[in-house]
C-alpha cells in the first residue's frame, strides 16, 4: 500500500489546458473517487498518475517518491480499463499471469498468485476459457484479477463499469468495494456516475473544467456542497436551484411574485437575486401553506412518487416518499424543508451562509 500526493498538477495539449492545478492527498489504503462530467479531465488525471500521460506542471508522488519522470512499469500501479484490455488469444489463466511472466516471476509463484486471485473473484471455473467465451461481468473480473496478481501499491480504475448493464453494474460495484476493503490497497477510481461515487468512495474529488470543485466524504459533499455545481451534480434527481429574492422575513419571492417559506436567509441579500437550493426529497405537500403549483409530470416508482411542478416560471422537482394519486395538470401546494435548504450566489455559484 502507499499514499499518493497530487500537487498542483497541470496538463495541456498545446494551447488547450485540460488539468488546471489539481491538488489531492490520498491516504494509504484510501478509496478515492474522481467524479465529474465528460471532458472534466478525470481520466487524464488518472493516466498521469499511471504514467500514461506526461505532466505539464506540478508533481505526483507515490509512497513519498516523486514519479513524474518514471515509466509506468516503474510506478508499481495497476490499472483496470473501461474496455477490459484482455488478450483475446490467451485463456483467463494466461491473461492473469501474463504481467508476472514479463517480470520473470517463477512458474510456481505465478500459479500461486493466479489461483489466489481467481479464488478471490470466483474465476476458478473460467481459467481455461478465452475472453470471447466470457460475459461482460466475467471479463471485468479477469481485468481486476490481472491487477490483483501484481500486488501493486495503487489500484487505478478508469470507468470500469460503463460497459455493463444496470443490474450487473450494481453487483460488480459491490464486488470492487468489498475487494478493496479486503486487500486494503490504495485505490483511485474514475467515474462520471455520481451514484457510483457516492456508494463506493471513502473520499470524493469533484472535478469540473480541469479544476477541483470540492473534496470530502460522500455525505459531507451531499449535505453541504461548496457551490451550485457540486449541489446539482451529486444527487439524483438533482437539487432544485430556485431563483428568487429574500424578503428578509424568511420567505423567497419568486419571479412571478409568489413567495415560499425558506427559513433564515443570508444577511445582506434581502431584495437581491439569490439561488435557493433544496433537494427533491426535502420538498413535501402542504395543502395549507405550500407554494401553489401545477403538476407537469408524474413518475411513480413504486415506493416513491416523483413529480415535476411549476409555480409560474419556476420548476420544482419533488420526491414524495409514498404512493400518491396525482395526475399531470393537478394543482398542488409544495413546501420546502428549510432545515435542509442551501443558498448560493447566482453569479459565482459559491455557497452562502444563512
Coordinates of N, CA and C in Angstrom, one line a residue, residues 101-329:
X101 N 4.7 -13.1 -16.0 CA 5.7 -13.7 -16.9 C 6.7 -12.7 -17.4
X102 N 6.2 -11.5 -17.8 CA 7.0 -10.5 -18.3 C 8.0 -10.0 -17.3
X103 N 7.6 -10.1 -16.0 CA 8.5 -9.7 -14.9 C 9.4 -10.8 -14.5
X104 N 9.4 -12.0 -15.2 CA 10.3 -13.1 -14.9 C 10.1 -13.8 -13.6
X105 N 8.8 -13.7 -13.2 CA 8.4 -14.4 -11.9 C 8.4 -15.9 -12.2
X106 N 8.8 -16.8 -11.2 CA 8.8 -18.2 -11.4 C 7.4 -18.8 -11.7
X107 N 7.4 -19.9 -12.4 CA 6.1 -20.5 -12.8 C 5.3 -20.9 -11.5
X108 N 5.9 -21.5 -10.5 CA 5.2 -21.9 -9.3 C 4.5 -20.6 -8.6
X109 N 5.3 -19.5 -8.6 CA 4.8 -18.3 -7.9 C 3.6 -17.7 -8.8
X110 N 3.8 -17.8 -10.1 CA 2.7 -17.3 -11.0 C 1.4 -18.1 -10.7
X111 N 1.6 -19.4 -10.7 CA 0.4 -20.2 -10.5 C -0.3 -19.9 -9.1
X112 N 0.6 -19.8 -8.1 CA 0.0 -19.5 -6.8 C -0.7 -18.2 -6.8
X113 N -0.2 -17.1 -7.4 CA -0.8 -15.8 -7.4 C -2.1 -15.8 -8.3
X114 N -2.0 -16.5 -9.4 CA -3.2 -16.6 -10.3 C -4.3 -17.4 -9.6
X115 N -4.0 -18.5 -8.9 CA -5.0 -19.3 -8.2 C -5.6 -18.4 -7.1
X116 N -4.8 -17.7 -6.4 CA -5.3 -16.9 -5.3 C -6.3 -15.8 -5.8
X117 N -5.9 -15.1 -6.9 CA -6.7 -14.1 -7.5 C -8.0 -14.7 -8.0
X118 N -7.9 -15.8 -8.7 CA -9.1 -16.5 -9.2 C -10.1 -16.9 -8.1
X119 N -9.5 -17.3 -7.0 CA -10.4 -17.7 -5.9 C -11.1 -16.5 -5.3
X120 N -10.4 -15.4 -5.2 CA -11.0 -14.2 -4.6 C -12.1 -13.6 -5.4
X121 N -12.1 -13.9 -6.8 CA -13.0 -13.3 -7.7 C -14.0 -14.3 -8.3
X122 N -13.9 -15.6 -7.8 CA -14.8 -16.6 -8.3 C -14.5 -17.0 -9.8
X123 N -13.3 -17.0 -10.2 CA -12.9 -17.2 -11.5 C -12.4 -18.7 -11.8
X124 N -12.3 -19.5 -10.7 CA -11.7 -20.8 -10.9 C -12.3 -21.6 -12.0
X125 N -13.6 -21.6 -12.2 CA -14.2 -22.4 -13.3 C -13.9 -21.9 -14.7
X126 N -13.4 -20.7 -14.7 CA -13.2 -20.0 -16.0 C -11.8 -19.9 -16.5
X127 N -10.9 -20.5 -15.7 CA -9.4 -20.3 -16.0 C -9.0 -20.8 -17.4
X128 N -9.7 -21.8 -17.9 CA -9.4 -22.3 -19.2 C -10.1 -21.7 -20.4
X129 N -11.0 -20.7 -20.1 CA -11.8 -20.1 -21.2 C -11.0 -18.9 -21.8
X130 N -11.5 -18.5 -23.0 CA -10.9 -17.3 -23.6 C -11.9 -16.2 -23.4
X131 N -11.4 -14.9 -23.6 CA -12.3 -13.8 -23.3 C -13.6 -13.8 -24.1
X132 N -13.6 -14.3 -25.4 CA -14.8 -14.3 -26.2 C -15.9 -15.2 -25.6
X133 N -15.4 -16.1 -24.7 CA -16.4 -17.1 -24.1 C -16.9 -16.5 -22.7
X134 N -16.6 -15.3 -22.4 CA -17.0 -14.7 -21.1 C -18.1 -13.6 -21.3
X135 N -18.9 -13.4 -20.2 CA -19.8 -12.3 -20.2 C -19.0 -11.0 -19.8
X136 N -19.7 -9.9 -20.0 CA -19.1 -8.6 -19.6 C -18.6 -8.6 -18.2
X137 N -19.4 -9.1 -17.3 CA -19.1 -9.1 -15.9 C -17.9 -10.0 -15.6
X138 N -17.8 -11.1 -16.3 CA -16.7 -12.1 -16.1 C -15.4 -11.4 -16.6
X139 N -15.5 -10.8 -17.8 CA -14.3 -10.1 -18.3 C -13.8 -9.0 -17.4
X140 N -14.7 -8.3 -16.8 CA -14.3 -7.3 -15.8 C -13.6 -7.9 -14.6
X141 N -14.1 -9.0 -14.2 CA -13.4 -9.7 -13.1 C -12.0 -10.2 -13.4
X142 N -11.8 -10.6 -14.7 CA -10.5 -11.0 -15.1 C -9.6 -9.8 -15.2
X143 N -10.1 -8.7 -15.6 CA -9.3 -7.4 -15.7 C -8.9 -7.0 -14.2
X144 N -9.8 -7.2 -13.3 CA -9.5 -6.9 -11.9 C -8.4 -7.9 -11.4
X145 N -8.6 -9.2 -11.7 CA -7.7 -10.2 -11.3 C -6.3 -10.0 -11.8
X146 N -6.2 -9.5 -13.0 CA -4.9 -9.2 -13.6 C -4.2 -8.1 -12.8
X147 N -4.9 -7.2 -12.3 CA -4.3 -6.1 -11.4 C -4.0 -6.7 -10.1
X148 N -4.8 -7.6 -9.5 CA -4.5 -8.1 -8.2 C -3.3 -8.9 -8.1
X149 N -3.0 -9.8 -9.1 CA -1.8 -10.6 -9.1 C -0.5 -9.9 -9.0
X150 N -0.5 -8.6 -9.4 CA 0.7 -7.8 -9.4 C 1.0 -7.3 -8.0
X151 N 0.0 -7.3 -7.1 CA 0.1 -6.8 -5.8 C 0.7 -5.4 -5.8
X152 N 0.0 -4.5 -6.5 CA 0.6 -3.1 -6.7 C 0.4 -2.3 -5.4
X153 N 1.1 -1.1 -5.4 CA 0.9 -0.2 -4.3 C -0.4 0.6 -4.5
X154 N -0.8 0.8 -5.8 CA -2.0 1.5 -6.0 C -2.9 0.9 -7.2
X155 N -4.2 0.8 -6.9 CA -5.1 0.3 -8.0 C -5.7 1.6 -8.7
X156 N -5.7 1.6 -10.0 CA -6.3 2.7 -10.8 C -7.5 2.1 -11.6
X157 N -8.7 2.6 -11.5 CA -9.8 2.1 -12.2 C -10.4 3.3 -13.1
X158 N -10.4 3.0 -14.4 CA -10.9 4.1 -15.3 C -12.3 3.7 -15.9
X159 N -13.4 4.1 -15.2 CA -14.7 3.8 -15.6 C -15.0 2.4 -15.9
X160 N -14.6 1.5 -15.0 CA -14.7 0.0 -15.3 C -16.0 -0.6 -15.5
X161 N -17.1 0.1 -15.1 CA -18.4 -0.4 -15.1 C -19.3 0.1 -16.3
X162 N -18.7 1.0 -17.1 CA -19.5 1.7 -18.1 C -20.1 0.8 -19.2
X163 N -19.4 -0.4 -19.4 CA -19.9 -1.3 -20.4 C -20.8 -2.4 -19.9
X164 N -21.2 -2.3 -18.6 CA -22.1 -3.3 -18.1 C -23.5 -2.8 -18.0
X165 N -24.5 -3.7 -18.0 CA -25.9 -3.3 -17.8 C -26.1 -2.9 -16.4
X166 N -27.3 -2.3 -16.2 CA -27.6 -1.7 -14.9 C -27.5 -2.6 -13.7
X167 N -28.1 -3.8 -13.8 CA -28.1 -4.8 -12.7 C -26.7 -5.3 -12.4
X168 N -25.9 -5.5 -13.5 CA -24.5 -6.0 -13.3 C -23.6 -4.9 -12.7
X169 N -23.9 -3.7 -13.1 CA -23.1 -2.6 -12.5 C -23.2 -2.6 -11.0
X170 N -24.4 -2.7 -10.5 CA -24.6 -2.7 -9.0 C -23.9 -3.9 -8.4
X171 N -23.9 -5.1 -9.0 CA -23.2 -6.2 -8.5 C -21.7 -6.0 -8.5
X172 N -21.2 -5.7 -9.6 CA -19.7 -5.5 -9.7 C -19.2 -4.3 -8.8
X173 N -20.0 -3.3 -8.7 CA -19.7 -2.2 -7.9 C -19.5 -2.6 -6.4
X174 N -20.4 -3.5 -5.9 CA -20.2 -4.0 -4.6 C -19.0 -4.9 -4.5
X175 N -18.7 -5.7 -5.6 CA -17.5 -6.6 -5.5 C -16.2 -5.8 -5.5
X176 N -16.1 -4.7 -6.2 CA -14.9 -3.9 -6.2 C -14.7 -3.3 -4.8
X177 N -15.8 -2.7 -4.3 CA -15.6 -2.1 -2.9 C -15.2 -3.2 -1.9
X178 N -15.9 -4.3 -1.9 CA -15.5 -5.4 -1.0 C -14.1 -5.9 -1.1
X179 N -13.7 -6.0 -2.4 CA -12.3 -6.4 -2.7 C -11.3 -5.4 -2.2
X180 N -11.6 -4.1 -2.4 CA -10.7 -3.1 -1.9 C -10.6 -3.1 -0.4
X181 N -11.7 -3.3 0.3 CA -11.7 -3.3 1.8 C -10.8 -4.5 2.3
X182 N -10.9 -5.6 1.5 CA -10.2 -6.8 1.9 C -8.7 -6.7 1.7
X183 N -8.3 -6.1 0.5 CA -6.9 -6.0 0.2 C -6.3 -4.8 0.8
X184 N -7.1 -3.8 1.2 CA -6.6 -2.5 1.7 C -5.6 -1.8 0.8
X185 N -5.8 -1.9 -0.5 CA -4.9 -1.3 -1.4 C -5.4 0.1 -1.8
X186 N -4.5 1.1 -1.7 CA -4.9 2.4 -2.1 C -5.5 2.4 -3.5
X187 N -6.7 3.1 -3.7 CA -7.4 3.0 -4.9 C -7.9 4.3 -5.4
X188 N -7.6 4.6 -6.7 CA -8.2 5.8 -7.3 C -9.1 5.3 -8.4
X189 N -10.4 5.8 -8.4 CA -11.4 5.3 -9.2 C -12.1 6.4 -10.0
X190 N -12.1 6.3 -11.3 CA -12.7 7.4 -12.1 C -14.1 7.0 -12.6
X191 N -15.1 7.9 -12.5 CA -16.4 7.6 -13.0 C -17.1 9.0 -13.3
X192 N -18.1 8.9 -14.2 CA -18.9 10.1 -14.4 C -20.3 9.9 -13.7
X193 N -20.4 8.7 -13.1 CA -21.7 8.3 -12.4 C -21.7 8.7 -10.9
X194 N -22.5 9.7 -10.6 CA -22.4 10.2 -9.2 C -22.9 9.1 -8.2
X195 N -23.8 8.2 -8.6 CA -24.2 7.1 -7.7 C -23.1 6.2 -7.4
X196 N -22.2 5.9 -8.4 CA -21.0 5.1 -8.1 C -20.1 5.9 -7.1
X197 N -20.0 7.1 -7.3 CA -19.1 7.9 -6.5 C -19.6 7.9 -5.0
X198 N -20.9 8.1 -4.9 CA -21.5 8.2 -3.5 C -21.4 6.9 -2.8
X199 N -21.6 5.8 -3.5 CA -21.7 4.5 -2.8 C -20.3 3.8 -2.6
X200 N -19.3 4.2 -3.4 CA -18.0 3.5 -3.3 C -16.9 4.2 -2.6
X201 N -16.8 5.5 -2.7 CA -15.6 6.2 -2.2 C -15.6 6.5 -0.8
X202 N -14.4 6.4 -0.2 CA -14.2 7.0 1.2 C -14.1 8.5 1.0
X203 N -13.6 8.9 -0.1 CA -13.5 10.4 -0.4 C -13.8 10.6 -1.8
X204 N -14.5 11.7 -2.1 CA -14.8 12.1 -3.5 C -14.1 13.4 -3.9
X205 N -13.6 13.4 -5.1 CA -13.0 14.6 -5.6 C -13.9 15.0 -6.8
X206 N -14.6 16.1 -6.7 CA -15.4 16.6 -7.8 C -14.6 17.5 -8.7
X207 N -14.5 17.1 -10.0 CA -13.8 17.9 -11.0 C -14.7 18.5 -11.9
X208 N -14.3 19.7 -12.4 CA -15.1 20.4 -13.4 C -14.2 21.3 -14.2
X209 N -14.1 21.1 -15.5 CA -13.3 22.0 -16.3 C -11.8 21.9 -15.9
X210 N -11.3 20.8 -15.5 CA -9.9 20.6 -15.1 C -9.6 21.2 -13.7
X211 N -10.5 21.6 -13.0 CA -10.3 22.1 -11.6 C -11.1 21.3 -10.6
X212 N -10.6 21.3 -9.3 CA -11.3 20.7 -8.2 C -12.3 21.6 -7.7
X213 N -13.6 21.1 -7.7 CA -14.7 21.9 -7.1 C -14.8 21.7 -5.6
X214 N -14.6 20.5 -5.2 CA -14.8 20.1 -3.8 C -14.2 18.7 -3.5
X215 N -13.6 18.5 -2.3 CA -13.1 17.2 -1.9 C -13.7 16.9 -0.5
X216 N -14.1 15.7 -0.3 CA -14.7 15.4 1.0 C -15.3 14.0 1.0
X217 N -15.8 13.6 2.2 CA -16.6 12.4 2.3 C -17.9 12.5 1.5
X218 N -18.4 11.4 1.0 CA -19.6 11.5 0.1 C -20.8 12.2 0.8
X219 N -21.2 11.9 2.0 CA -22.3 12.5 2.6 C -22.0 14.0 3.0
X220 N -20.8 14.3 3.3 CA -20.4 15.7 3.5 C -20.6 16.6 2.3
X221 N -20.3 16.1 1.1 CA -20.5 16.8 -0.1 C -22.0 16.9 -0.4
X222 N -22.7 15.8 -0.1 CA -24.1 15.8 -0.4 C -24.9 16.8 0.5
X223 N -24.5 16.8 1.8 CA -25.2 17.6 2.7 C -24.8 19.1 2.7
X224 N -23.5 19.3 2.3 CA -23.0 20.7 2.4 C -22.1 21.0 1.1
X225 N -22.7 21.0 0.0 CA -22.0 21.3 -1.2 C -21.4 22.7 -1.2
X226 N -20.1 22.8 -1.7 CA -19.4 24.1 -1.7 C -19.9 25.1 -2.6
X227 N -20.6 24.6 -3.7 CA -21.1 25.6 -4.7 C -22.3 24.9 -5.4
X228 N -22.9 25.7 -6.3 CA -24.1 25.2 -7.0 C -23.7 24.1 -8.0
X229 N -22.5 24.0 -8.5 CA -22.1 22.9 -9.4 C -22.2 21.6 -8.6
X230 N -21.5 21.5 -7.5 CA -21.5 20.3 -6.7 C -22.9 20.0 -6.3
X231 N -23.7 21.0 -5.9 CA -25.0 20.7 -5.4 C -25.9 20.0 -6.4
X232 N -25.7 20.4 -7.7 CA -26.6 19.8 -8.7 C -26.0 18.6 -9.3
X233 N -24.6 18.4 -9.2 CA -24.0 17.2 -9.8 C -24.2 16.0 -9.0
X234 N -24.1 16.1 -7.7 CA -24.3 15.0 -6.8 C -25.8 14.9 -6.4
X235 N -26.4 13.8 -6.5 CA -27.8 13.6 -6.2 C -28.6 13.3 -7.4
X236 N -29.5 12.4 -7.3 CA -30.4 12.1 -8.4 C -31.8 11.8 -7.9
X237 N -32.8 12.5 -8.3 CA -32.8 13.7 -9.1 C -31.9 14.8 -8.5
X238 N -31.5 15.7 -9.4 CA -30.6 16.8 -9.0 C -31.3 17.8 -8.0
X239 N -30.5 18.5 -7.2 CA -31.0 19.5 -6.4 C -31.8 20.6 -7.1
X240 N -32.9 21.0 -6.6 CA -33.6 22.2 -7.2 C -32.8 23.5 -6.9
X241 N -32.6 24.3 -7.9 CA -32.0 25.6 -7.7 C -33.0 26.6 -8.1
X242 N -33.6 27.3 -7.1 CA -34.7 28.2 -7.3 C -34.3 29.7 -7.2
X243 N -34.4 30.4 -8.2 CA -34.0 31.8 -8.2 C -35.1 32.7 -7.6
X244 N -34.7 33.6 -6.7 CA -35.7 34.5 -6.1 C -35.0 35.6 -5.3
X245 N -35.8 36.3 -4.6 CA -35.3 37.4 -3.8 C -35.8 37.3 -2.3
X246 N -34.9 37.1 -1.3 CA -35.3 37.0 0.0 C -36.0 38.3 0.5
X247 N -37.1 38.2 1.3 CA -37.8 39.4 1.7 C -37.4 39.8 3.1
X248 N -36.4 39.1 3.7 CA -35.9 39.5 5.0 C -36.7 38.9 6.1
X249 N -37.8 38.2 5.8 CA -38.6 37.7 6.8 C -38.8 36.1 6.7
X250 N -37.8 35.5 6.0 CA -37.8 34.1 5.9 C -38.6 33.5 4.7
X251 N -38.9 34.4 3.8 CA -39.6 33.9 2.6 C -38.8 34.3 1.3
X252 N -38.9 33.6 0.2 CA -38.3 33.8 -1.0 C -39.3 34.2 -2.0
X253 N -39.2 35.4 -2.6 CA -40.1 35.9 -3.6 C -39.7 35.5 -5.0
X254 N -40.5 34.7 -5.7 CA -40.2 34.2 -7.0 C -40.4 35.2 -8.1
X255 N -39.9 35.0 -9.3 CA -40.0 35.9 -10.4 C -41.5 36.3 -10.7
X256 N -42.4 35.4 -10.5 CA -43.8 35.7 -10.8 C -44.5 36.4 -9.7
X257 N -43.9 36.6 -8.6 CA -44.5 37.3 -7.5 C -44.9 36.5 -6.3
X258 N -45.0 35.1 -6.5 CA -45.4 34.2 -5.4 C -44.2 34.1 -4.5
X259 N -44.5 33.7 -3.3 CA -43.4 33.5 -2.3 C -43.5 32.2 -1.6
X260 N -42.4 31.7 -1.1 CA -42.3 30.4 -0.4 C -41.5 30.6 0.9
X261 N -41.8 29.9 1.9 CA -41.1 29.9 3.2 C -39.8 29.1 3.0
X262 N -38.6 29.8 3.3 CA -37.3 29.1 3.1 C -36.5 29.2 4.4
X263 N -37.1 29.7 5.5 CA -36.3 29.9 6.7 C -35.3 31.0 6.7
X264 N -34.4 31.0 7.5 CA -33.4 32.1 7.7 C -32.6 32.2 6.4
X265 N -32.5 33.4 5.9 CA -31.7 33.7 4.7 C -30.4 34.4 5.0
X266 N -29.4 34.4 4.0 CA -28.2 35.1 4.3 C -28.3 36.6 4.5
X267 N -27.6 37.1 5.5 CA -27.6 38.5 5.8 C -27.2 39.4 4.6
X268 N -27.8 40.5 4.3 CA -27.4 41.4 3.3 C -28.0 41.1 1.9
X269 N -28.8 40.0 1.8 CA -29.3 39.6 0.5 C -30.8 39.9 0.3
X270 N -31.4 40.6 1.2 CA -32.8 40.9 1.1 C -33.0 41.8 -0.1
X271 N -33.9 41.4 -1.0 CA -34.2 42.2 -2.2 C -33.2 42.0 -3.3
X272 N -32.3 41.1 -3.2 CA -31.3 40.8 -4.2 C -31.5 39.4 -4.7
X273 N -31.2 39.1 -6.0 CA -31.4 37.8 -6.5 C -30.4 36.8 -5.8
X274 N -31.0 35.6 -5.5 CA -30.2 34.6 -4.9 C -30.7 33.2 -5.4
X275 N -29.9 32.2 -5.2 CA -30.3 30.9 -5.6 C -30.6 30.1 -4.3
X276 N -31.8 29.5 -4.2 CA -32.1 28.7 -3.0 C -32.1 27.2 -3.5
X277 N -31.3 26.4 -2.9 CA -31.2 25.0 -3.2 C -31.9 24.1 -2.3
X278 N -32.7 23.2 -2.8 CA -33.4 22.2 -1.9 C -33.5 20.9 -2.7
X279 N -33.1 19.8 -2.1 CA -33.1 18.5 -2.7 C -34.6 18.1 -2.9
X280 N -34.9 17.3 -3.9 CA -36.2 16.9 -4.2 C -36.9 16.1 -3.0
X281 N -36.1 15.4 -2.2 CA -36.6 14.7 -1.1 C -36.9 15.6 0.1
X282 N -36.5 16.8 0.0 CA -36.8 17.8 1.1 C -38.0 18.7 0.6
X283 N -38.7 18.3 -0.4 CA -39.9 19.0 -0.9 C -41.1 18.1 -0.5
X284 N -42.1 18.7 0.1 CA -43.3 18.0 0.6 C -44.6 18.7 0.2
X285 N -45.7 17.9 0.2 CA -47.0 18.5 0.0 C -47.5 19.2 1.3
X286 N -48.0 20.4 1.1 CA -48.5 21.2 2.3 C -49.7 21.9 1.8
X287 N -50.9 21.3 1.9 CA -52.2 21.9 1.3 C -52.5 23.2 2.0
X288 N -52.0 23.5 3.1 CA -52.4 24.8 3.8 C -51.4 25.9 3.4
X289 N -50.1 25.7 3.6 CA -49.2 26.8 3.5 C -48.2 26.7 2.4
X290 N -48.3 25.6 1.5 CA -47.4 25.4 0.5 C -47.5 26.4 -0.7
X291 N -46.5 26.4 -1.5 CA -46.5 27.2 -2.7 C -47.4 26.6 -3.8
X292 N -48.4 27.4 -4.3 CA -49.3 26.8 -5.3 C -48.5 26.5 -6.6
X293 N -48.7 25.3 -7.1 CA -48.0 24.8 -8.3 C -49.0 23.9 -9.1
X294 N -48.6 23.8 -10.4 CA -49.3 22.9 -11.3 C -48.4 21.8 -11.7
X295 N -48.9 20.6 -11.6 CA -48.1 19.4 -11.9 C -47.9 19.2 -13.4
X296 N -46.7 19.0 -13.9 CA -46.5 18.8 -15.3 C -46.0 17.4 -15.6
X297 N -45.5 16.6 -14.6 CA -45.1 15.3 -14.9 C -45.1 14.5 -13.6
X298 N -45.6 13.3 -13.7 CA -45.7 12.4 -12.5 C -45.0 11.1 -12.9
X299 N -44.0 10.6 -12.0 CA -43.3 9.3 -12.3 C -43.4 8.5 -11.0
X300 N -44.4 7.6 -11.0 CA -44.5 6.6 -9.8 C -43.4 5.6 -10.0
X301 N -42.6 5.3 -8.9 CA -41.5 4.3 -8.9 C -41.9 3.1 -8.1
X302 N -43.0 3.1 -7.5 CA -43.4 2.0 -6.6 C -43.5 2.5 -5.2
X303 N -42.3 2.6 -4.6 CA -42.2 3.1 -3.2 C -42.3 4.6 -3.1
X304 N -42.0 5.3 -4.2 CA -42.0 6.8 -4.2 C -42.8 7.3 -5.3
X305 N -43.1 8.6 -5.3 CA -43.7 9.3 -6.4 C -42.8 10.5 -6.7
X306 N -42.3 10.6 -7.9 CA -41.5 11.7 -8.4 C -42.4 12.6 -9.2
X307 N -42.3 13.9 -9.0 CA -43.1 14.8 -9.8 C -42.4 16.1 -10.1
X308 N -42.8 16.7 -11.2 CA -42.3 18.0 -11.6 C -43.5 18.9 -11.6
X309 N -43.3 20.0 -11.0 CA -44.4 21.0 -10.9 C -43.9 22.4 -11.2
X310 N -44.8 23.3 -11.6 CA -44.3 24.7 -11.9 C -45.1 25.7 -11.1
X311 N -44.4 26.6 -10.5 CA -45.0 27.8 -9.9 C -44.7 29.0 -10.8
X312 N -45.5 29.3 -11.7 CA -45.2 30.3 -12.7 C -44.0 29.9 -13.6
X313 N -42.9 30.6 -13.6 CA -41.8 30.3 -14.4 C -40.8 29.3 -13.6
X314 N -41.1 29.1 -12.4 CA -40.2 28.2 -11.6 C -40.6 26.8 -11.6
X315 N -39.7 25.9 -12.0 CA -39.9 24.5 -12.0 C -39.3 23.8 -10.8
X316 N -40.1 22.9 -10.2 CA -39.7 22.3 -8.9 C -39.8 20.7 -9.1
X317 N -38.8 20.0 -8.7 CA -38.8 18.5 -8.7 C -39.0 18.1 -7.2
X318 N -39.9 17.2 -7.0 CA -40.2 16.6 -5.7 C -40.1 15.1 -5.7
X319 N -39.6 14.5 -4.7 CA -39.6 13.1 -4.4 C -40.4 12.8 -3.2
X320 N -41.6 12.3 -3.4 CA -42.6 12.1 -2.2 C -42.4 10.6 -1.8
X321 N -42.2 10.4 -0.5 CA -41.9 9.1 0.0 C -43.1 8.2 0.2
X322 N -44.0 8.2 -0.8 CA -45.2 7.4 -0.7 C -45.8 7.4 -2.1
X323 N -46.8 6.5 -2.3 CA -47.5 6.5 -3.5 C -48.6 7.6 -3.4
X324 N -48.7 8.4 -4.5 CA -49.6 9.5 -4.5 C -50.5 9.4 -5.7
X325 N -51.8 9.7 -5.6 CA -52.7 9.7 -6.7 C -52.8 11.1 -7.3
X326 N -51.7 11.5 -7.9 CA -51.6 12.8 -8.5 C -51.4 12.7 -10.0
X327 N -52.1 13.5 -10.8 CA -52.0 13.5 -12.2 C -51.4 14.8 -12.8
X328 N -50.9 14.7 -14.0 CA -50.5 15.9 -14.7 C -51.7 16.9 -14.8
X329 N -51.4 18.1 -14.6 CA -52.4 19.2 -14.6 C -53.0 19.5 -13.3

